Short mmCIF file of C-alpha atoms in Angstrom, two decimals:
data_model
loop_
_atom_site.label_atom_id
_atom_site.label_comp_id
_atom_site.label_asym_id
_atom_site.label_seq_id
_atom_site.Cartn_x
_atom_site.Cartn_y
_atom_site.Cartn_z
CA UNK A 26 -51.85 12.29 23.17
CA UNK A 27 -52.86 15.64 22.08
CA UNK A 28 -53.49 14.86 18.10
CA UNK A 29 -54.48 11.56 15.92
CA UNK A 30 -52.69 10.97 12.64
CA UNK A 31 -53.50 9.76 9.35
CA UNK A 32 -56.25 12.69 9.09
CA UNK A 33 -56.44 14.11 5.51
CA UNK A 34 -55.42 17.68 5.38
CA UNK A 35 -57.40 20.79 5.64
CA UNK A 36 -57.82 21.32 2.17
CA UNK A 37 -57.79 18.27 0.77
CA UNK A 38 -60.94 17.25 2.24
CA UNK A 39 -63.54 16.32 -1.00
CA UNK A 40 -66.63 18.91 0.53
CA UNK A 41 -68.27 21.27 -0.68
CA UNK A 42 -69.34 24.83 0.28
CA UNK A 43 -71.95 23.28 2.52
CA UNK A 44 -69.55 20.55 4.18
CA UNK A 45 -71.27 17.96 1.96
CA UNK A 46 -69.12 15.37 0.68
CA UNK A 47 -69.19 15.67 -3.33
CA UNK A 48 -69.63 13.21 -6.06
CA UNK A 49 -66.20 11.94 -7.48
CA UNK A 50 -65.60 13.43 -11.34
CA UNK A 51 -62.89 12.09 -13.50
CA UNK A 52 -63.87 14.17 -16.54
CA UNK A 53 -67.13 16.29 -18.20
CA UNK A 54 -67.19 13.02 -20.31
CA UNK A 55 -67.45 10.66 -17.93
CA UNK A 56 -70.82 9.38 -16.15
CA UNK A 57 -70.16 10.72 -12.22
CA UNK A 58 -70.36 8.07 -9.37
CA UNK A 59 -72.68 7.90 -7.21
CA UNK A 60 -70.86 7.95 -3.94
CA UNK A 61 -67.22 8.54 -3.23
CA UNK A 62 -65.01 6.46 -1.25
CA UNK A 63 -64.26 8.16 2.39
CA UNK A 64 -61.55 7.70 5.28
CA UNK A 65 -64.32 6.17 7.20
CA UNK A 66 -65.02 3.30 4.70
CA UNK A 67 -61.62 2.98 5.21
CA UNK A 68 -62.60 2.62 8.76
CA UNK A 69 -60.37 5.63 9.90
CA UNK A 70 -62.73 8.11 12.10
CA UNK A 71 -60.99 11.45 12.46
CA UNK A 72 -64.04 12.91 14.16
CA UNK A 73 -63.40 9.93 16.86
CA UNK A 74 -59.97 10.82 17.17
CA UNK A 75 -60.83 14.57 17.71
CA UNK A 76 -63.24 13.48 20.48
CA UNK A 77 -60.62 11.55 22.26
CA UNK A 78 -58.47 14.42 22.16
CA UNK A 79 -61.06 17.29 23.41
CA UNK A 80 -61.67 14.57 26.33
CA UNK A 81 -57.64 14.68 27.28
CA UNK A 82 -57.20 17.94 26.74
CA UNK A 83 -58.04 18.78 31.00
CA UNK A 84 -55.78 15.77 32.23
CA UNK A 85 -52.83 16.72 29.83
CA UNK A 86 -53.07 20.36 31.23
CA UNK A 87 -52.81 19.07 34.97
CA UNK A 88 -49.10 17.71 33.94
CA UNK A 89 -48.48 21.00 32.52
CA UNK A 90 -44.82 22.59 34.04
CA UNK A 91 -43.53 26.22 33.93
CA UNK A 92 -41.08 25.27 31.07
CA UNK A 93 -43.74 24.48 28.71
CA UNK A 94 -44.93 26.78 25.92
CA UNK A 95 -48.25 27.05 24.00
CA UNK A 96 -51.22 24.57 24.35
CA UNK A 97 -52.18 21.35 22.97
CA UNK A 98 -52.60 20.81 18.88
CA UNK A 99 -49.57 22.36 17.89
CA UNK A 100 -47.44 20.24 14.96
CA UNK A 101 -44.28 19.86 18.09
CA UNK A 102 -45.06 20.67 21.88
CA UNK A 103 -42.34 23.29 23.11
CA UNK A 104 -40.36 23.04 26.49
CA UNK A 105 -37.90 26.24 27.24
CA UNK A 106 -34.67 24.26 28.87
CA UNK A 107 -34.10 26.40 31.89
CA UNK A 108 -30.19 26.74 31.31
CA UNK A 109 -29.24 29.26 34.01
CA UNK A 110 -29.63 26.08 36.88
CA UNK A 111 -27.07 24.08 34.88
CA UNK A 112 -23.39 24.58 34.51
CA UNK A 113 -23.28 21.64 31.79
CA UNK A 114 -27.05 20.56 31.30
CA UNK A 115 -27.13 17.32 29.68
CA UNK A 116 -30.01 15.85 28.17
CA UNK A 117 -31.33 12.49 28.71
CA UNK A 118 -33.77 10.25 26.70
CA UNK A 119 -35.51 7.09 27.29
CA UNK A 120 -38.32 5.19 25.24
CA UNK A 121 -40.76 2.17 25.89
CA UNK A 122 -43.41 0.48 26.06
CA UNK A 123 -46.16 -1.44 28.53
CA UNK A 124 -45.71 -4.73 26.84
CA UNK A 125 -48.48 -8.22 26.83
CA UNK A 126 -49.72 -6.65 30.18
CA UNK A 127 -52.07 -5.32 27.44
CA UNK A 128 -53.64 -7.63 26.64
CA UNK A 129 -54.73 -8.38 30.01
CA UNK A 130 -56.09 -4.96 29.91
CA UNK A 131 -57.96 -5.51 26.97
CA UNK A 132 -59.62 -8.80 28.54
CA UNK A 133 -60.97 -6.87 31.45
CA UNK A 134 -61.79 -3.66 29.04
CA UNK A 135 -59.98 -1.69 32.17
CA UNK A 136 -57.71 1.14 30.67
CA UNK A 137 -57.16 3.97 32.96
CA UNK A 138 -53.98 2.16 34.58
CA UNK A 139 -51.46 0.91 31.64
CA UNK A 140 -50.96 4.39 31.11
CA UNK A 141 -49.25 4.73 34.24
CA UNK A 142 -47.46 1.72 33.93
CA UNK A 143 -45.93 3.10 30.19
CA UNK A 144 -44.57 6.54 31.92
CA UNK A 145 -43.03 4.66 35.14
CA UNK A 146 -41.33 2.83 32.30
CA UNK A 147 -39.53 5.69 30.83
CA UNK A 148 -39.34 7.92 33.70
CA UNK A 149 -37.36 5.40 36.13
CA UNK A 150 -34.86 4.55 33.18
CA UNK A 151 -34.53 8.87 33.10
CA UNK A 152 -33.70 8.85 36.41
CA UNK A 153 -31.39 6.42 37.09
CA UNK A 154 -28.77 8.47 35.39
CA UNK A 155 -29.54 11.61 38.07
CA UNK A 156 -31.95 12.92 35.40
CA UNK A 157 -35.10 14.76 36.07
CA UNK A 158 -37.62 13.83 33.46
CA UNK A 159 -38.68 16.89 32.10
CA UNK A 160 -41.31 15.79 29.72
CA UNK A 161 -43.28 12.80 27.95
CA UNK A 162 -44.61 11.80 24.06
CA UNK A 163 -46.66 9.22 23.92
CA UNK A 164 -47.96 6.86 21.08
CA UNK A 165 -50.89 4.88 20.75
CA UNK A 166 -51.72 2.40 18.04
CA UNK A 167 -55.66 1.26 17.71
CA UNK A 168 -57.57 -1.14 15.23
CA UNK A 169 -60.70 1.85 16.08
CA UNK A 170 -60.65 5.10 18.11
CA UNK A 171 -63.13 5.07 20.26
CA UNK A 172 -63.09 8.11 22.17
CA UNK A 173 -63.71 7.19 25.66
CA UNK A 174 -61.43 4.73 25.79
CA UNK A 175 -58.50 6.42 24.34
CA UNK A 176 -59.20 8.83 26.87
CA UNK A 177 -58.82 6.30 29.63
CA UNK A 178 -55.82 5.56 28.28
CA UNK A 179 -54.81 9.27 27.96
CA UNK A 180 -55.69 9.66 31.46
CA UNK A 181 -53.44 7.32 32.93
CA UNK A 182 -50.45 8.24 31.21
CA UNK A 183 -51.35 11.97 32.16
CA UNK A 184 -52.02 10.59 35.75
CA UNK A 185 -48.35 8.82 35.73
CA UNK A 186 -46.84 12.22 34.12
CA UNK A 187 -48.19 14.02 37.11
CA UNK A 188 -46.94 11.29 39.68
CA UNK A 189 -43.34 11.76 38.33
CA UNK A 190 -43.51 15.48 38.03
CA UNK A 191 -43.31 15.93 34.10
CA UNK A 192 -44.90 17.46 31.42
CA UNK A 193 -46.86 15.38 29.01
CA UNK A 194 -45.99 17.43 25.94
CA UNK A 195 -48.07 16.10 23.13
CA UNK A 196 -48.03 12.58 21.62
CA UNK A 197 -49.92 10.53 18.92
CA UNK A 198 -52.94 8.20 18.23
CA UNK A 199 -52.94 6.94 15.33
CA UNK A 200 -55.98 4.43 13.78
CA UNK A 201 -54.95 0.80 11.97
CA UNK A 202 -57.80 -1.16 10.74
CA UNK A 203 -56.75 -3.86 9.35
CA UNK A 204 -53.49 -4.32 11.43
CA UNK A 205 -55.60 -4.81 14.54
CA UNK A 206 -58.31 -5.91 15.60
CA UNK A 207 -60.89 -3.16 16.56
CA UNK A 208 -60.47 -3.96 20.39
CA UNK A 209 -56.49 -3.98 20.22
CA UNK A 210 -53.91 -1.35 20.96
CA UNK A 211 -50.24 -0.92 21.76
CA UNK A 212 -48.72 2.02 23.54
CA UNK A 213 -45.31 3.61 23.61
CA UNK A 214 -43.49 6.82 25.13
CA UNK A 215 -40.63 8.83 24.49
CA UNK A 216 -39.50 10.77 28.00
CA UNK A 217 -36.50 13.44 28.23
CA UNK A 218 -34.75 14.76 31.18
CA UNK A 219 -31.82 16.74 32.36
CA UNK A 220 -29.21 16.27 34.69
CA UNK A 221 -25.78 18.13 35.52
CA UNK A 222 -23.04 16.74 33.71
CA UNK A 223 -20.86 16.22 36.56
CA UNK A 224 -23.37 14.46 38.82
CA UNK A 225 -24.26 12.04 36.30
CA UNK A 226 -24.50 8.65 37.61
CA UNK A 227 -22.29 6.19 36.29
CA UNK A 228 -21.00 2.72 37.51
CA UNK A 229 -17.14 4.61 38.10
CA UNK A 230 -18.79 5.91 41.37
CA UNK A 231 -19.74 2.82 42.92
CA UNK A 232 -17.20 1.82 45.49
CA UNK A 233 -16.23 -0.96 47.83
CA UNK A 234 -17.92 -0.66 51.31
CA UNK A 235 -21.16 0.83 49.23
CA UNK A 236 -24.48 -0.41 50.65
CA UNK A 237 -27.46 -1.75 47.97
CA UNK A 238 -30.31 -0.45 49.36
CA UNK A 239 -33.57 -1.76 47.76
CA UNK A 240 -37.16 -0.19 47.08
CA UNK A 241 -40.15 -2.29 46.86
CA UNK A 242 -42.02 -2.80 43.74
CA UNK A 243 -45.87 -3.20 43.60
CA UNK A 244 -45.76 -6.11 42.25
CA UNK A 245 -45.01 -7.75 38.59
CA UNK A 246 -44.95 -4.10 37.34
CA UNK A 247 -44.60 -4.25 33.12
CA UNK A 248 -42.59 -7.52 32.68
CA UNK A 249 -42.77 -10.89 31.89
CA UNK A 250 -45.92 -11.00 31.31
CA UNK A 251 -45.60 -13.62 27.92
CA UNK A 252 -44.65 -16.18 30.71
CA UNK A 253 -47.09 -14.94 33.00
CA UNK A 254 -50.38 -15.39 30.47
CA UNK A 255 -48.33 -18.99 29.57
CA UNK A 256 -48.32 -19.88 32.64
CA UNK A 257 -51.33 -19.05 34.47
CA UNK A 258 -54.04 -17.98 31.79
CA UNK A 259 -53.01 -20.78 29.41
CA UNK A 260 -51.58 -24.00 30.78
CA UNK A 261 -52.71 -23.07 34.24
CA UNK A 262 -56.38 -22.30 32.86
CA UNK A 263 -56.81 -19.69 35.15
CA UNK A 264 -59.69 -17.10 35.11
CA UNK A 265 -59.00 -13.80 35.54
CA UNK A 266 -62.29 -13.09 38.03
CA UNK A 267 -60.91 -15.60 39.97
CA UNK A 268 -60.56 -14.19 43.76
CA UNK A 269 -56.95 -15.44 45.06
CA UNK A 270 -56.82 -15.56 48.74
CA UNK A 271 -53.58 -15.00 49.14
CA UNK A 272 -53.70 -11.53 47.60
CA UNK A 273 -55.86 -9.99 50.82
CA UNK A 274 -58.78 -7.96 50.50
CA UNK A 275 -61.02 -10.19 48.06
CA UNK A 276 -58.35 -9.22 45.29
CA UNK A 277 -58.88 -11.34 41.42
CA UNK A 278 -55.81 -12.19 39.64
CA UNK A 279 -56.98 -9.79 36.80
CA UNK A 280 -56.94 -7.12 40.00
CA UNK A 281 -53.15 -8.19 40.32
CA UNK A 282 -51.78 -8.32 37.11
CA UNK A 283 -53.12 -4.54 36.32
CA UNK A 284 -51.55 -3.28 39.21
CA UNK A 285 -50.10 -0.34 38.58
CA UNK A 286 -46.26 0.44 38.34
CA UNK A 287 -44.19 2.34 40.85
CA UNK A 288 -43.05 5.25 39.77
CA UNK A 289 -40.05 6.57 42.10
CA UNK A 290 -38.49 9.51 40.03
CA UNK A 291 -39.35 11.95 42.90
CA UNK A 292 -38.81 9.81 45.57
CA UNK A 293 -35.01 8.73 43.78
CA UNK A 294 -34.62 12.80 42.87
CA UNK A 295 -35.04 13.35 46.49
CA UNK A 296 -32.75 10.66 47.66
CA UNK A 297 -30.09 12.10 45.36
CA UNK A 298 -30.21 15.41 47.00
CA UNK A 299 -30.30 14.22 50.19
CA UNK A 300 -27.60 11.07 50.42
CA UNK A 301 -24.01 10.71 48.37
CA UNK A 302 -25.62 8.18 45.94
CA UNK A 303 -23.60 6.26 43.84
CA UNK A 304 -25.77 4.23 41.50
CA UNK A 305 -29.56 3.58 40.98
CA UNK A 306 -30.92 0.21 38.63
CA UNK A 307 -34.31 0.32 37.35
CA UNK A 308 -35.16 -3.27 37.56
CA UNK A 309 -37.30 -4.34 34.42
CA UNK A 310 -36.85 -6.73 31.99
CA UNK A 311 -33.57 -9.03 33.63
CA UNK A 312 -34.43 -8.87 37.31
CA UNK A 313 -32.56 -8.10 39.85
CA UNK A 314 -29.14 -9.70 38.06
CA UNK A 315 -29.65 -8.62 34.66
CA UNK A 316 -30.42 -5.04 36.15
CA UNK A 317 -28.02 -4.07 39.02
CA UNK A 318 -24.83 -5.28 36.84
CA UNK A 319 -25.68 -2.97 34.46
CA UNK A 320 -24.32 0.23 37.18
CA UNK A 321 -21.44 -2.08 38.49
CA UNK A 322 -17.79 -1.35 37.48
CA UNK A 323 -15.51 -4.12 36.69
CA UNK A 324 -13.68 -3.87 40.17
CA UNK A 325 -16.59 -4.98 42.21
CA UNK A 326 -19.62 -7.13 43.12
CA UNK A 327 -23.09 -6.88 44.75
CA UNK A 328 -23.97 -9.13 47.07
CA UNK A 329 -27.86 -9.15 47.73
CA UNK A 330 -29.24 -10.98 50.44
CA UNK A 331 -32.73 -12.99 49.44
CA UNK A 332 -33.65 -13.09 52.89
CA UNK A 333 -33.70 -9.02 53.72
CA UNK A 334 -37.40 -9.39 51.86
CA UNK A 335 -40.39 -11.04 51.07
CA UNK A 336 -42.08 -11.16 47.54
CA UNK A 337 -45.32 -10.51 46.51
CA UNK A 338 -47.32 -13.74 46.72
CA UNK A 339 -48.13 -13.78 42.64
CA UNK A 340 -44.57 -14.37 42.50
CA UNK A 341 -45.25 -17.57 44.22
CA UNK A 342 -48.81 -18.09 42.71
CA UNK A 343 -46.38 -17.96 39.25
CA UNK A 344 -43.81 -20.18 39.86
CA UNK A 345 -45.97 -23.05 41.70
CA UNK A 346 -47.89 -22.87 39.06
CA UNK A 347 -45.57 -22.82 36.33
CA UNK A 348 -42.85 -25.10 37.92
CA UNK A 349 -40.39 -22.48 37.51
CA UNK A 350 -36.64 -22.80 38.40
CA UNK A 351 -35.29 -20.16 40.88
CA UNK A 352 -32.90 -18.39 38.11
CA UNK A 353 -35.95 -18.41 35.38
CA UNK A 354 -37.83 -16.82 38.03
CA UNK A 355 -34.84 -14.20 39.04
CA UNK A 356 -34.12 -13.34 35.24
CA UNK A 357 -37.31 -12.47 34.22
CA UNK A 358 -39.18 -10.52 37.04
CA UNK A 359 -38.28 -8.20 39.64
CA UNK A 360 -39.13 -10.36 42.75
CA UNK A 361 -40.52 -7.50 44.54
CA UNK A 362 -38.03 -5.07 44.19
CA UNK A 363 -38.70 -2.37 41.79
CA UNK A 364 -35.96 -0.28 42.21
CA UNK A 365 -31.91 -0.18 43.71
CA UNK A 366 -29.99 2.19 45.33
CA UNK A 367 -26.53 2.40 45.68
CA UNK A 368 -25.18 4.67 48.63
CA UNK A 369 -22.08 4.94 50.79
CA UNK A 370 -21.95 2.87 53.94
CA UNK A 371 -22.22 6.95 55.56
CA UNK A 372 -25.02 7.59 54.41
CA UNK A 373 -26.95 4.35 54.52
CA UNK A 374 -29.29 5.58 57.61
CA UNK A 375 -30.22 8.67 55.61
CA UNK A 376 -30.81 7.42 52.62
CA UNK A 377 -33.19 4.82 54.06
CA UNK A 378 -34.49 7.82 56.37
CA UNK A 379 -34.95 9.84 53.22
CA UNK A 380 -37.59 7.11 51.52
CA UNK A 381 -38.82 5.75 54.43
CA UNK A 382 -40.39 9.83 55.07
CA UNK A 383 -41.61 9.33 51.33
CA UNK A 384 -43.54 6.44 52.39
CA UNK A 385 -41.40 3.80 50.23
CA UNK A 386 -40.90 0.70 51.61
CA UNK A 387 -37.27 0.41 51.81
CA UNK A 388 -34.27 -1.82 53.38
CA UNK A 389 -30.60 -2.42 53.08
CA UNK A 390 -30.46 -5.56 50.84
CA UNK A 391 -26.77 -6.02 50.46
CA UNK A 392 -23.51 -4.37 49.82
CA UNK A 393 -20.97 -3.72 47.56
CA UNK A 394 -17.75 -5.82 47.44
CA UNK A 395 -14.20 -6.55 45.82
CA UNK A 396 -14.97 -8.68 42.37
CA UNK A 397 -15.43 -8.25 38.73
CA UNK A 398 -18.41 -6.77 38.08
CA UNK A 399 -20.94 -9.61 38.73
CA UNK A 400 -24.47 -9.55 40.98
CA UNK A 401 -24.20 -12.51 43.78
CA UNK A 402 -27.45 -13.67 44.73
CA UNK A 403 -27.15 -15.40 48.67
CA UNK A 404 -29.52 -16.31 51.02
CA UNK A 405 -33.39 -17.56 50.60
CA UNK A 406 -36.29 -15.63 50.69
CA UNK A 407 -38.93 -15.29 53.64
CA UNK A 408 -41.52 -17.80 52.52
CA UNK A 409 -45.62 -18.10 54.13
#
C-alpha cells in the first residue's frame, strides 16, 4: 500500500496562499457562503491516508528486491525483469483475496495477520506453475482510514511479501463511506512471477508411477469461512474468547480461525530445484479434489490415502458441530493439507528430504495411477 486514492489533486485543492480553505464564490453578484463543502464532510481523510502510508513506508522497504527501481509514491512501482537468467522468461500473474476470514478479524480488531494470509494466496497460485513471484499490489477498501490500523494491515502483507521472497511494489487504499461501515474493510492482491518457459509446470508431466507427496497446512488457512461463521458463530453460538481444549496451549477459537496461512513459495522453489517435480496444487477453495485434478492429465488418477495424516482438530470442532457430511467437508476445506507435490517415484526420498530440511511437515500421501483424470479419495483419517 504505498498511496490512498480518491485524494483531490495538487492544484485543485480550494486553499489559499496561507493553506486556509476559502469561501466558495459563484459570482461578484452573488452573497458568498459561509463555509465550503470539504472531502472530509464527505468523510474521506487524505491526511489519514498519508499517515497510514508514512507508517508502511519501513515494512514495504524490508520486501524491497534488487530488481526494483525508485521508492514508494510513484504513480506505477518499477521492477527491471532480469532477462539474461531466462532463455524464454514467461510471466505469470495471480490475483485474490482473504475472503469472510475478515470479518473475524474485524470482531477481534486483530489486523496484523490477514495480510499474510492475502499474499500466501497469490503467491502459492504463482508458484505452482514453477514461477517465482517476483512482486505484489495490494488493495484495500475501508468505510474510514485510520492510520494505525491500515498499517497493521500493511504490515502483514509486507511481512507475507518478505516470507515468500517478493517485492511489495506499491498498492492502493482507497476510503468508502457510505459503502462500509467505518470498522469494515476488504483486501485484495495482484502478484507476478517468472518462470522458464520450458520448465513450466503443466499436468502433461505428470506420469504413472508419480508419488503425491503432501505439505501440511496450518490450519483452515483463507477458505470456507461463510460455513465456518454458519456453523460455529451462528447456529453453533459460539464465542470467539472461548478457550477450546483441544487446540493445546490455552488457544480461543478466535486464536484459530486467524491463524495465519502457509506460505511455501520458497520451500516449493527449492523443491523444484532440487527433485524432478512434476506438478504442484495449491489447495484453496475445492479441497483436496477440487484442487489436485486441476494438474492431472486425462490419462491418470491420484489416489490419496486419508489415513497417511491427521487434521487439525477445528476440522473436527467444524463438522461435529455442523453435522457435516464427509464430501461437504472434503470440497470446501483443505483438511490439513495446504499444499501437493507431485514427484517421480526416484525422487520421492529427496523431495521429502528437501522439505523436511525446510522444516515442513511433509509425507507421501498417495500416488499417481492409470485413469481419466479424476482424484480418488481411500482410506479414513487418524481420528483422537
Amino acid at each position: 500500500m504505498t498511496h490512498v486514492s480518491e485524494r483531490s489533486g495538487a492544484g485543485s485543492s480550494p486553499t489559499g496562499a496561507g493553506g486556509d480553505r476559502q469561501p466558495w464564490s459563484a459570482g461578484s453578484g452573488r452573497t458568498q457562503r459561509k463555509r465550503s463543502v470539504s472531502y472530509a464532510d464527505a468523510g474521506v481523510s487524505i491526511e489519514a491516508g498519508d499517515r497510514a502510508v508514512e507508517l508502511l513506508k519501513s515494512k514495504v522497504r524490508e520486501t524491497r528486491r534488487p530488481e526494483v527501481m525508485g521508492d514508494l509514491g510513484g504513480f506505477a512501482g518499477l521492477f527491471r525483469l532480469d532477462t539474461k537468467k531466462y532463455k524464454s522468461p514467461i510471466l505469470a500473474s495471480s490475483t485474490d483475496g482473504v475472503g469472510t476470514k475478515l470479518v473475524i478479524a474485524q470482531q477481534l480488531d486483530i489486523h496484523d495477520t490477514v495480510g499474510i494470509d492475502l499474499v500466501a494466496m497469490v503467491v502459492d497460485d504463482l508458484v505452482a506453475c514453477g514461477a517465482e513471484p517476483l512482486f505484489l499490489l495490494d488493495y484495500i477498501a475501508t468505510g474510514e482510514v485510520v492510520p494505525d490500523k491500515v498499517a497493521e494491515i500493511g504490515a502483514g502483507i509486507a511481512d507475507g511479501c518478505r516470507y515468500a521472497g517478493c517485492a511489495l511494489l506499491g498498492g492502493e487504499t482507497a476510503e468508502h463511506p457510505g459503502v462500509l461501515r467505518p470498522d469494515e474493510y476488504d483486501i485484495s492482491a495482484t502478484g507476478v512471477g517468472v518462470v522458464e518457459e520450458s520448465d513450466i509446470l503443466r499436468p502433461e508431466r505428470v506420469e504413472v508411477g508419480d508419488v503425491v507427496i503432501a505439505m501440511r497446512s496450518s490450519g483452515l488457512h483463507s477458505n470456507g469461512y461463510s460455513l465456518v461463521r454458519h456453523v460455529l458463530l451462528g447456529a453453533g453460538r459460539m464465542r470467539l474468547d472461548v478457550v477450546i481444549e483441544d487446540f493445546g496451549r490455552q488457544r480461543t477459537l478466535g486464536e484459530e480461525l486467524l491463524t495465519p496461512t502457509k506460505i511455501y513459495a520458497q520451500d516449493c522453489l527449492k523443491l523444484i530445484a532440487e527433485a524432478e517435480v512434476r506438478a504442484l496444487a495449491h489447495v484453496t477453495g475445492g479441497g483436496i479434489p477440487g484442487n489436485l485434478v486441476r494438474v492431472l492429465p486425462e490419462n491418470v488418477d491420484a489416489v490419496v490415502n486419508r489415513s497417511t495424516w491427521k487434521p487439525q482438530p477445528i476440522f473436527d470442532l467444524i463438522q461435529s458441530k455442523g453435522r457435516i457430511e464427509d464430501p461437504e467437508m472434503e470440497a470446501t476445506f483443505n483438511m490439513g493439507v495446504g499444499m501437493f507435490a507431485i514427484v517421480s517415484a526416484e525422487d520421492a526420498d529427496r523431495a521429502l528430504a528437501t522439505l523436511t530440511g525446510r522444516g515442513v511437515d511433509a509425507w507421501q500421501a498417495g500416488e499417481i495411477i492409470e485413469g481419466s483424470g479424476n482424484v480418488q479419495m481411500v482410506g479414513q483419517h487418524t481420528r483422537g
